[in-house]
Rosetta silent file (secondary structure, phi, psi, omega in degrees, C-alpha in Angstrom):
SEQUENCE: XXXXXXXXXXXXXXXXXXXXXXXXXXXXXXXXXXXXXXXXXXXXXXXXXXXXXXXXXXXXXXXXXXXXXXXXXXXXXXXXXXXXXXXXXXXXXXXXXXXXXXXXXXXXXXXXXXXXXXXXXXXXXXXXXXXXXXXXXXXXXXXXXXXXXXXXXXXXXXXXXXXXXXXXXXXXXXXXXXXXXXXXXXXXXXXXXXXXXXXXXXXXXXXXXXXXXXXXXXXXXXXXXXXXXXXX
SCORE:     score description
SCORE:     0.000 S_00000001
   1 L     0.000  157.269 -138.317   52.352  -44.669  -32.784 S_00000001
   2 L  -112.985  146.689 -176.060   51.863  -46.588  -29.409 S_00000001
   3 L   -95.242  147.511  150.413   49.718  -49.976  -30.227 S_00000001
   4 L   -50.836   99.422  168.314   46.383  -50.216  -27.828 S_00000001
   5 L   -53.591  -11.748  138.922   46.639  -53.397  -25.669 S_00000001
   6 E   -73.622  128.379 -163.927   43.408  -54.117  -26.562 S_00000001
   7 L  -120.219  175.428  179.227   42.306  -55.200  -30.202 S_00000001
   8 L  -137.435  130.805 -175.191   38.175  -56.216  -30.947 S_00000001
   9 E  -119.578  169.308 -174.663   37.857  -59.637  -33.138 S_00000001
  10 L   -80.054  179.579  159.781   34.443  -60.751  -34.680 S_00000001
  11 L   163.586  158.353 -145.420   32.568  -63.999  -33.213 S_00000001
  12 E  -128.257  135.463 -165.166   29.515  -65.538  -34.651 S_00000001
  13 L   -97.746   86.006  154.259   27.544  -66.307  -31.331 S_00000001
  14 L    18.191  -21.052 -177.191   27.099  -70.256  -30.695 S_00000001
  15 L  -115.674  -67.199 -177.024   23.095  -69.633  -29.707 S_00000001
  16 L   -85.241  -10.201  169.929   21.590  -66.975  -31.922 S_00000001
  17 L    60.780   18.148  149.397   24.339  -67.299  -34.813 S_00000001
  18 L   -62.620  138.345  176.523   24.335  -63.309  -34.515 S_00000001
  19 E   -98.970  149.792  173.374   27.859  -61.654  -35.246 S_00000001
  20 L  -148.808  167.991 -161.158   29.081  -59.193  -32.510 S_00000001
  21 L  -128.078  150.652 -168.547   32.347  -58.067  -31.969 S_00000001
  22 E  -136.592  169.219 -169.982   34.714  -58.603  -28.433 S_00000001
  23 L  -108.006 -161.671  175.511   37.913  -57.291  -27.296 S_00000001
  24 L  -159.375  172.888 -176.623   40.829  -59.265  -26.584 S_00000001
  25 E  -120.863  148.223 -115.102   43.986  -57.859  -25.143 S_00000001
  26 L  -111.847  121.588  163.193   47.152  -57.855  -28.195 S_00000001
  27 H   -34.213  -48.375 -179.749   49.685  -61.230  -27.636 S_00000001
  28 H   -48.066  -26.103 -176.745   52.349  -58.648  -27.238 S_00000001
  29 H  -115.575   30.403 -167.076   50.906  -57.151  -24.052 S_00000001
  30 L   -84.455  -45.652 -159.613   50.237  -60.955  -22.645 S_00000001
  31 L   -57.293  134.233 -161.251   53.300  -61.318  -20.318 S_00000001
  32 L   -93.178  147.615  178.015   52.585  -61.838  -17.041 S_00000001
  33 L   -87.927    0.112  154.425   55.031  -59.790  -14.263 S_00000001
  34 E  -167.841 -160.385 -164.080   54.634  -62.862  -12.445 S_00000001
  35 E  -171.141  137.924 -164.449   52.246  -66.193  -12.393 S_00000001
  36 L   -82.873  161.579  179.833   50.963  -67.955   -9.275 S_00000001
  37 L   -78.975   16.751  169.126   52.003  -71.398   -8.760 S_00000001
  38 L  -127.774    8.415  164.813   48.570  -72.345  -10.013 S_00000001
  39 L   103.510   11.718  170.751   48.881  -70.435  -13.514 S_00000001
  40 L   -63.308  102.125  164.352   47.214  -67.253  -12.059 S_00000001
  41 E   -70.804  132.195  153.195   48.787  -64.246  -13.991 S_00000001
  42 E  -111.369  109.205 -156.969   49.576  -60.852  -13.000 S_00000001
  43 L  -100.929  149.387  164.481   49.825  -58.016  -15.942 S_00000001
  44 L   -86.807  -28.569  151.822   50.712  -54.516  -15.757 S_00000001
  45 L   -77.193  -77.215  177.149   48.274  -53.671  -18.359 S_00000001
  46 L  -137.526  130.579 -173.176   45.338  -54.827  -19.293 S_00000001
  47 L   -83.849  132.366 -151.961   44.641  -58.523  -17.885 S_00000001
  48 H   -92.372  -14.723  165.156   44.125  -60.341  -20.824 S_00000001
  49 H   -73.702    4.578  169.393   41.725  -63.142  -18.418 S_00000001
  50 H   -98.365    6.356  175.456   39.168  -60.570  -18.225 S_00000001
  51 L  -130.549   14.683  154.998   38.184  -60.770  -21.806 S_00000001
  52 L   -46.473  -60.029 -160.174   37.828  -64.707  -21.943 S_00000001
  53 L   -76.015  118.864  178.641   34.376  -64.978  -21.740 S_00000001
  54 E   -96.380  133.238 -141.501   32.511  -63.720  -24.760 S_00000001
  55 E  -122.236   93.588  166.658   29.002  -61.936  -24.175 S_00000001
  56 L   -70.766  128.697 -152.335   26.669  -61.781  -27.371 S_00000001
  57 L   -80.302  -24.323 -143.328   24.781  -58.177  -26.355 S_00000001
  58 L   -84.886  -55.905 -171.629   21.972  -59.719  -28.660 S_00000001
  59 L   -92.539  -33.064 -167.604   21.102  -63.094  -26.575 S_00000001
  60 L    80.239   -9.005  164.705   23.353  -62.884  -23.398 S_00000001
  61 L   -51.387   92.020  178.858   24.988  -66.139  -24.497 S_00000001
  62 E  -105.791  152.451 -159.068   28.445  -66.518  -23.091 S_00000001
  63 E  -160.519  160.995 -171.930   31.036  -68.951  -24.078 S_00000001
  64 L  -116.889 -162.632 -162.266   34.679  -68.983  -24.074 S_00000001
  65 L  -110.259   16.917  140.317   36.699  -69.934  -27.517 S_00000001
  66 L   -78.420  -31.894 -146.469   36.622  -73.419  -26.063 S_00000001
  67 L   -80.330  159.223  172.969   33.507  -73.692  -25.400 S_00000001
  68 L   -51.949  101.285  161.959   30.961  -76.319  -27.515 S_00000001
  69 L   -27.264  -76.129 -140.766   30.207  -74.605  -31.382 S_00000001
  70 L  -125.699  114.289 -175.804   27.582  -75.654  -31.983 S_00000001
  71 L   -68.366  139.586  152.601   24.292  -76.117  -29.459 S_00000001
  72 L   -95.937 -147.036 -171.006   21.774  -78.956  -30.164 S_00000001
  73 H   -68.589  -57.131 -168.888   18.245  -78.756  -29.491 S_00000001
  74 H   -43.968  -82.200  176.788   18.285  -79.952  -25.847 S_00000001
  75 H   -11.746  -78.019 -145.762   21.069  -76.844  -25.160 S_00000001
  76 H   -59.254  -37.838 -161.935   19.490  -74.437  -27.335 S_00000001
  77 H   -83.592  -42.600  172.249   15.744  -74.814  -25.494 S_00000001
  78 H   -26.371  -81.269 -173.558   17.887  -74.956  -21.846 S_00000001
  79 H   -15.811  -68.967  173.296   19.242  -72.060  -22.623 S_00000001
  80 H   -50.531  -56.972  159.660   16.153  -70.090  -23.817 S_00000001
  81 H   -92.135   -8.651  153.528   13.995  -71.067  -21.028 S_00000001
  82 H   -94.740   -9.917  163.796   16.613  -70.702  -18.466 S_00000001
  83 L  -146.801  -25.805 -167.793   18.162  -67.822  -19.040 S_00000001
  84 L  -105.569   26.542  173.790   18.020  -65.598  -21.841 S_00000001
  85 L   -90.653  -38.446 -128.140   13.531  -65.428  -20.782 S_00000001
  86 L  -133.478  -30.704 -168.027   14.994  -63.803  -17.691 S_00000001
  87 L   -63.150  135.926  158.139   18.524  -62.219  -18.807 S_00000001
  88 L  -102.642  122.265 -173.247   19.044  -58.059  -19.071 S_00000001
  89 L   -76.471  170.896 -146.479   21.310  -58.307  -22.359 S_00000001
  90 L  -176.603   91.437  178.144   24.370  -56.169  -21.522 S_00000001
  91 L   -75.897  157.332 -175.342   27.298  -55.550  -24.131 S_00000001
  92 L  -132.212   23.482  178.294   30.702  -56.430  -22.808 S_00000001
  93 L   -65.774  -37.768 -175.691   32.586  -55.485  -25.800 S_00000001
  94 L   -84.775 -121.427 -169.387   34.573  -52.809  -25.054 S_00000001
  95 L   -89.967  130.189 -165.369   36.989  -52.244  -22.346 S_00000001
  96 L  -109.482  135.552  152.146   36.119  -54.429  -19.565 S_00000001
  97 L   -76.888 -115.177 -169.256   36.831  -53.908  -15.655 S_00000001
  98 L  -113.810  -13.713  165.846   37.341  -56.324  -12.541 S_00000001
  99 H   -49.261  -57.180 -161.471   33.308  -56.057  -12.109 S_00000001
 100 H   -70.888  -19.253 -169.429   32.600  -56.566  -15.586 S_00000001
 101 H   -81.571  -40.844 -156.638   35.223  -59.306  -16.045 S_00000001
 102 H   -72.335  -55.405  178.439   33.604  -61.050  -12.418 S_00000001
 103 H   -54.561  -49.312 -164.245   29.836  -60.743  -14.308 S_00000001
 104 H   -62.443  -46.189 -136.568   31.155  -62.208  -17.816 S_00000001
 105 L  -120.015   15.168  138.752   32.465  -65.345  -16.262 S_00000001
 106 L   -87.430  -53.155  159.696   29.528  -66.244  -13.952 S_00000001
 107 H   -47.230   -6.541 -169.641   27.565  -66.009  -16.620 S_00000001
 108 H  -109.306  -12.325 -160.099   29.615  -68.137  -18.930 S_00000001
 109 H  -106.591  -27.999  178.647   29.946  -70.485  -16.124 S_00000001
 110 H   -53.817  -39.373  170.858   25.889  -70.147  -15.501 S_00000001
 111 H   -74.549  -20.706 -162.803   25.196  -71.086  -19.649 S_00000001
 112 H   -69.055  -49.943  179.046   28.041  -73.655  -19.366 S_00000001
 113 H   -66.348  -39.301  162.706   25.899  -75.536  -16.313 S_00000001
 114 H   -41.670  -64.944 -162.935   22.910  -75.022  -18.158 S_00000001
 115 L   -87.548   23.369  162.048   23.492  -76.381  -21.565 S_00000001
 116 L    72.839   46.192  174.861   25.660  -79.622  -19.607 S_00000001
 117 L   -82.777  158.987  160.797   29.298  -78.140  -21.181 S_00000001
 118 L    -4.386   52.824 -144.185   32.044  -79.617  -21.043 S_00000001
 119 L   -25.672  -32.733 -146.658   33.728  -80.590  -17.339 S_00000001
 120 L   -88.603  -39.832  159.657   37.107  -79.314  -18.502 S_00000001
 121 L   -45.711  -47.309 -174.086   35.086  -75.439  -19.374 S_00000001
 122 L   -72.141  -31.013  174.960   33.561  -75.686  -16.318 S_00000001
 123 L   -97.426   23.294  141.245   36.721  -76.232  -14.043 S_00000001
 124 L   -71.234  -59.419  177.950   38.380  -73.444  -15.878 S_00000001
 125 L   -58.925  -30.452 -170.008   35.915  -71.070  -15.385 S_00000001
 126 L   -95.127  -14.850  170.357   35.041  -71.715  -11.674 S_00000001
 127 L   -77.318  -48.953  177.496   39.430  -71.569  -11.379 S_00000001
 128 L   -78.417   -4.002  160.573   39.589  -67.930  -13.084 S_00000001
 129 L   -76.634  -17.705 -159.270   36.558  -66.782  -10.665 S_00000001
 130 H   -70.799  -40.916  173.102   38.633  -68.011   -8.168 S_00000001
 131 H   -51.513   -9.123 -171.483   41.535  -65.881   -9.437 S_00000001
 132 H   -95.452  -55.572 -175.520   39.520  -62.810   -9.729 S_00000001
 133 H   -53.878  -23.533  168.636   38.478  -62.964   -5.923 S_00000001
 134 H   -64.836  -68.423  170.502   42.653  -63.275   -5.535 S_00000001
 135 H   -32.695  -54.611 -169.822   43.093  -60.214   -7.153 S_00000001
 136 H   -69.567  -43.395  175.582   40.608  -58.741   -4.564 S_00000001
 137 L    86.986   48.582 -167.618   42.312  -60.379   -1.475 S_00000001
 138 L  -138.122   90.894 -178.224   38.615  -61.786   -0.730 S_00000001
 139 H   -80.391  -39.157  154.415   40.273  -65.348    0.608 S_00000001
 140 H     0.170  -96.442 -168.723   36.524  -66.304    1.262 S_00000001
 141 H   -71.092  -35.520 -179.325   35.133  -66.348   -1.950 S_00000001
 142 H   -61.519  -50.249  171.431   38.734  -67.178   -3.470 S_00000001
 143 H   -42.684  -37.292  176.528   38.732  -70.222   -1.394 S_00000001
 144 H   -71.573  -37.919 -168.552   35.231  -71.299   -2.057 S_00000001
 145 H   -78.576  -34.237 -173.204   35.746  -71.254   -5.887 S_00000001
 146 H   -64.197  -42.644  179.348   39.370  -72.922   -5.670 S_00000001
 147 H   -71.233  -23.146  178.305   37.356  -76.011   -3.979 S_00000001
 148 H   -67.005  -79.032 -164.990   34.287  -75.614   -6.753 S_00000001
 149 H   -41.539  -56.177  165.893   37.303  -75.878   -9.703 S_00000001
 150 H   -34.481  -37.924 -151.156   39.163  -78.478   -7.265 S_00000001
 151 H  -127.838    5.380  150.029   36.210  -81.180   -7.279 S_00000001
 152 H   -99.593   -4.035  161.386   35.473  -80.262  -11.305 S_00000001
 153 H  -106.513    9.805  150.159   38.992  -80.907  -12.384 S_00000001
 154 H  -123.744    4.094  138.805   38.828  -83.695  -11.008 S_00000001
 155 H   -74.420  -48.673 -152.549   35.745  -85.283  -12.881 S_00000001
 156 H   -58.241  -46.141 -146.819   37.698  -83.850  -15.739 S_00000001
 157 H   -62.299  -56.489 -157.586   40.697  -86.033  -14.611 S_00000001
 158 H   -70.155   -1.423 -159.958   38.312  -89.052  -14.159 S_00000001
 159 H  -135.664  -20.232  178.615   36.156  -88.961  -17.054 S_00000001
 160 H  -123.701    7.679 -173.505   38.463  -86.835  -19.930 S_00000001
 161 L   -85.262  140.323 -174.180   41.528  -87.358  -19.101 S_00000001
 162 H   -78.552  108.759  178.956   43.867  -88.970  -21.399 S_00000001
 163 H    57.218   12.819  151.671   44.212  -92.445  -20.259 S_00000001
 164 H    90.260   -1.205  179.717   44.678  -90.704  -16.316 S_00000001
 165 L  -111.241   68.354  155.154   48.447  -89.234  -17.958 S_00000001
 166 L  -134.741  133.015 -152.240   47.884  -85.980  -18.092 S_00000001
 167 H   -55.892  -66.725 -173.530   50.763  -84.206  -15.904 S_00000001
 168 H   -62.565  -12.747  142.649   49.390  -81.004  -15.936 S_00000001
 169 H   -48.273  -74.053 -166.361   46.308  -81.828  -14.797 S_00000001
 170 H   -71.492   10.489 -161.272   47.113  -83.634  -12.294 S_00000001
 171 H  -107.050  -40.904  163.871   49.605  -81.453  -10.991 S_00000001
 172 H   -41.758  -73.216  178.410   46.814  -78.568  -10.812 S_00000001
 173 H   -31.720  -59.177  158.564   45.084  -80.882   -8.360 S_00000001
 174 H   -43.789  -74.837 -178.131   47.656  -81.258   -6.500 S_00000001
 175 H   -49.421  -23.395  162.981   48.290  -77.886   -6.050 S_00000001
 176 H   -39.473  -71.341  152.022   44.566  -77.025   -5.526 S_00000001
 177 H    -3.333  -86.357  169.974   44.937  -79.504   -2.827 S_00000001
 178 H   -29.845  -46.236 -165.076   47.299  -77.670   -1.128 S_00000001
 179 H   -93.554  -27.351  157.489   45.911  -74.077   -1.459 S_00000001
 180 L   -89.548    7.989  153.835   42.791  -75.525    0.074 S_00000001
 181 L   104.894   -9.660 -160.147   44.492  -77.241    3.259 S_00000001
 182 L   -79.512   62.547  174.277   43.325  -80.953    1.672 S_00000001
 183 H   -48.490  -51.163  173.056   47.060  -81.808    2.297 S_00000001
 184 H   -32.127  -57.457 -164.074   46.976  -85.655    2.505 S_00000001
 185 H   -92.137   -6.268  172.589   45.623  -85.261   -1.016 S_00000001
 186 H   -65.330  -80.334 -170.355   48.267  -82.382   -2.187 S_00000001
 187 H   -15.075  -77.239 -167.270   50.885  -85.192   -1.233 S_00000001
 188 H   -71.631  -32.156  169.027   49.535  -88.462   -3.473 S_00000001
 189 H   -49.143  -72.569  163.844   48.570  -86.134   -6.495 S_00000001
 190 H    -7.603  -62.588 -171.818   52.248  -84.634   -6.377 S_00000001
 191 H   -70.626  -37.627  166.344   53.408  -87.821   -5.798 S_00000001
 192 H   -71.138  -16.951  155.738   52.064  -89.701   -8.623 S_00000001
 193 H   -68.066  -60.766 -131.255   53.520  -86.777  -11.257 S_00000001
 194 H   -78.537  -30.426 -179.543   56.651  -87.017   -9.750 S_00000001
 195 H  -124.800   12.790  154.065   56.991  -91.186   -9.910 S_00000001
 196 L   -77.810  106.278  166.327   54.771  -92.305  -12.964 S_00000001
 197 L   -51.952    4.854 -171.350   57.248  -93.010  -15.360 S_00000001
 198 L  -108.126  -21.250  165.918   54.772  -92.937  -18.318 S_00000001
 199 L   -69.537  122.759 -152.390   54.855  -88.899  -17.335 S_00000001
 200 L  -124.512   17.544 -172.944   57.245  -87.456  -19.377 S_00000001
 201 L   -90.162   88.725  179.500   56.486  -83.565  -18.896 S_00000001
 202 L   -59.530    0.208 -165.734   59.556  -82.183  -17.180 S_00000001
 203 L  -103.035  -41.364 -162.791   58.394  -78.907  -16.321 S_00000001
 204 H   -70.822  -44.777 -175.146   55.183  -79.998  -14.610 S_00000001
 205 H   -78.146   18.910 -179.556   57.155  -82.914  -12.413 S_00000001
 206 H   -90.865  -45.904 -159.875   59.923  -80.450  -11.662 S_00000001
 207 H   -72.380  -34.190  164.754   57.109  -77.998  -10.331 S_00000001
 208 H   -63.132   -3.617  164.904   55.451  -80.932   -8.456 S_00000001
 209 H   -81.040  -29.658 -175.021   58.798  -81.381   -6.718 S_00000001
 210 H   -54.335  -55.740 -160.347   58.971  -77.777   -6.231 S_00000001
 211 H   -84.621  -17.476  154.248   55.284  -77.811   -4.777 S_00000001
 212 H   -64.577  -59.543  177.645   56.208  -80.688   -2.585 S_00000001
 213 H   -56.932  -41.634 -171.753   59.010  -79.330   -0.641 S_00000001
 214 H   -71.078  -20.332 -151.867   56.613  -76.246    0.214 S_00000001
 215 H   -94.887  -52.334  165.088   53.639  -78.521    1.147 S_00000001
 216 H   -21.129  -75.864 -178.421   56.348  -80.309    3.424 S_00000001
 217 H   -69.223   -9.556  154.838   56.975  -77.065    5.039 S_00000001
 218 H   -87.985  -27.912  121.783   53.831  -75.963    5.788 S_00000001
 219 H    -4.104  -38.230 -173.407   52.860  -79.645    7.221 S_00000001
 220 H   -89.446  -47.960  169.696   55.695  -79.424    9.557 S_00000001
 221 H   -58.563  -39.726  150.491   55.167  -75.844   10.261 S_00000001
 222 L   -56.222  -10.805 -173.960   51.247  -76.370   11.032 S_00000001
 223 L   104.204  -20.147  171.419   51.767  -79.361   12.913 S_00000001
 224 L   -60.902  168.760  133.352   50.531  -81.784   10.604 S_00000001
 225 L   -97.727  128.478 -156.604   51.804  -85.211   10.743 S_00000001
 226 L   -90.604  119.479  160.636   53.445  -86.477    7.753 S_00000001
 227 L    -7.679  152.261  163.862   53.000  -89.253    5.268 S_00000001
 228 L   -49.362  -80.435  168.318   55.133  -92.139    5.101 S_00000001
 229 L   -51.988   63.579 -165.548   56.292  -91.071    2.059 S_00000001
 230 L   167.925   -8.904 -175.600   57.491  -87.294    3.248 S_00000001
 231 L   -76.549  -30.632 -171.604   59.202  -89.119    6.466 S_00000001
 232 L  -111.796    0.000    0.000   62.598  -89.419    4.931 S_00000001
């Protein structure tokens, strides 16, 4: 018998401490047929980034399995008078589409802004709307979101980062950079994976070399003029 890509796990909901059950799509049916140079996956099945965001049907409280356990007071009364007075509860358990996936994760990014989550949750969330608008071929809205995620991973850089060495961060940025035209600023992110020696992640400065040579060529091809460092 043929396995379901899609499986349903339990979760205990972080605001009302109700259990409801969510789907998830089965590790097995994860592999992406390809992956964007900014970690953007494409699946043949079921996309397994449409079932981050987890929707208790009870409360409307969404959170991703990242997300803070456990609210404290301040959170919990945000929450309550900012949204779930106002919310039409909505289950999102079952199979979700590119609508339903686009609603879960503005809402997860709306309680995340609310209750003050995490920076690093926040520039995740506002990166996978951008990917959903990608999907769509809505360069707009993709564009708008990529610069929202762009200027929240980097407070995450500045304020959570460990000790300013973490590659793949900064390597995102860079590439953000890039996909939003900020070129200048593609360049010195790049540049600083590629020549801090305290980085020791070989995949991420191989891909910032990778991500260089293309940023070259569209700088030459556009017309730009090019850093010092890109002159030789």
């Amino acid at each position: 018998m043929e396995l379901e890509p899609l499986f349903t796990i339990k979760v205990t909901c972080n605001y009302c401490e109700n259990e409801f059950t969510t789907s998830r799509v089965r590790p097995s049916f994860k592999r992406a047929i390809k992956t964007d140079t900014d970690f953007c996956g494409y699946y043949r099945n079921e996309n397994p980034d449409y079932y981050v965001v987890r929707v208790c049907p009870f409360c409307g409280f969404a959170s991703t399995e990242n997300s803070t356990e456990r609210l404290n007071e301040r959170q919990t009364a945000r929450f309550h008078e900012e949204i779930e007075t106002r919310l039409i509860k909505r289950d999102y358990g079952g199979k979700r589409d590119w609508s339903a996936a686009l609603e879960t994760y503005k809402l997860g990014l709306l309680c995340a802004q609310t209750i003050n989550e995490k920076e690093r949750i926040i520039a995740s969330l506002l990166h996978h709307i951008s990917w959903l608008y990608r999907y769509k071929e809505d360069r707009e809205q993709e564009q708008r979101f990529l610069q929202y995620s762009l200027e929240s991973y980097i407070r995450v850089y500045e304020t959570e980062s460990n000790l300013g060495n973490d590659a793949r961060l900064m390597y995102l940025i860079g590439e953000l950079n890039r996909r939003t035209g900020n070129y200048n600023d593609a360049v010195k992110w790049f540049s600083r994976v590629i020549n801090d020696k305290k980085i020791m992640d070989a995949s991420m400065i191989r891909a910032s070399r990778e991500q260089w040579a293309v940023l070259r060529e569209e700088m030459l091809n556009g017309g730009h003029e090019l850093p010092e460092e890109m002159q030789n």
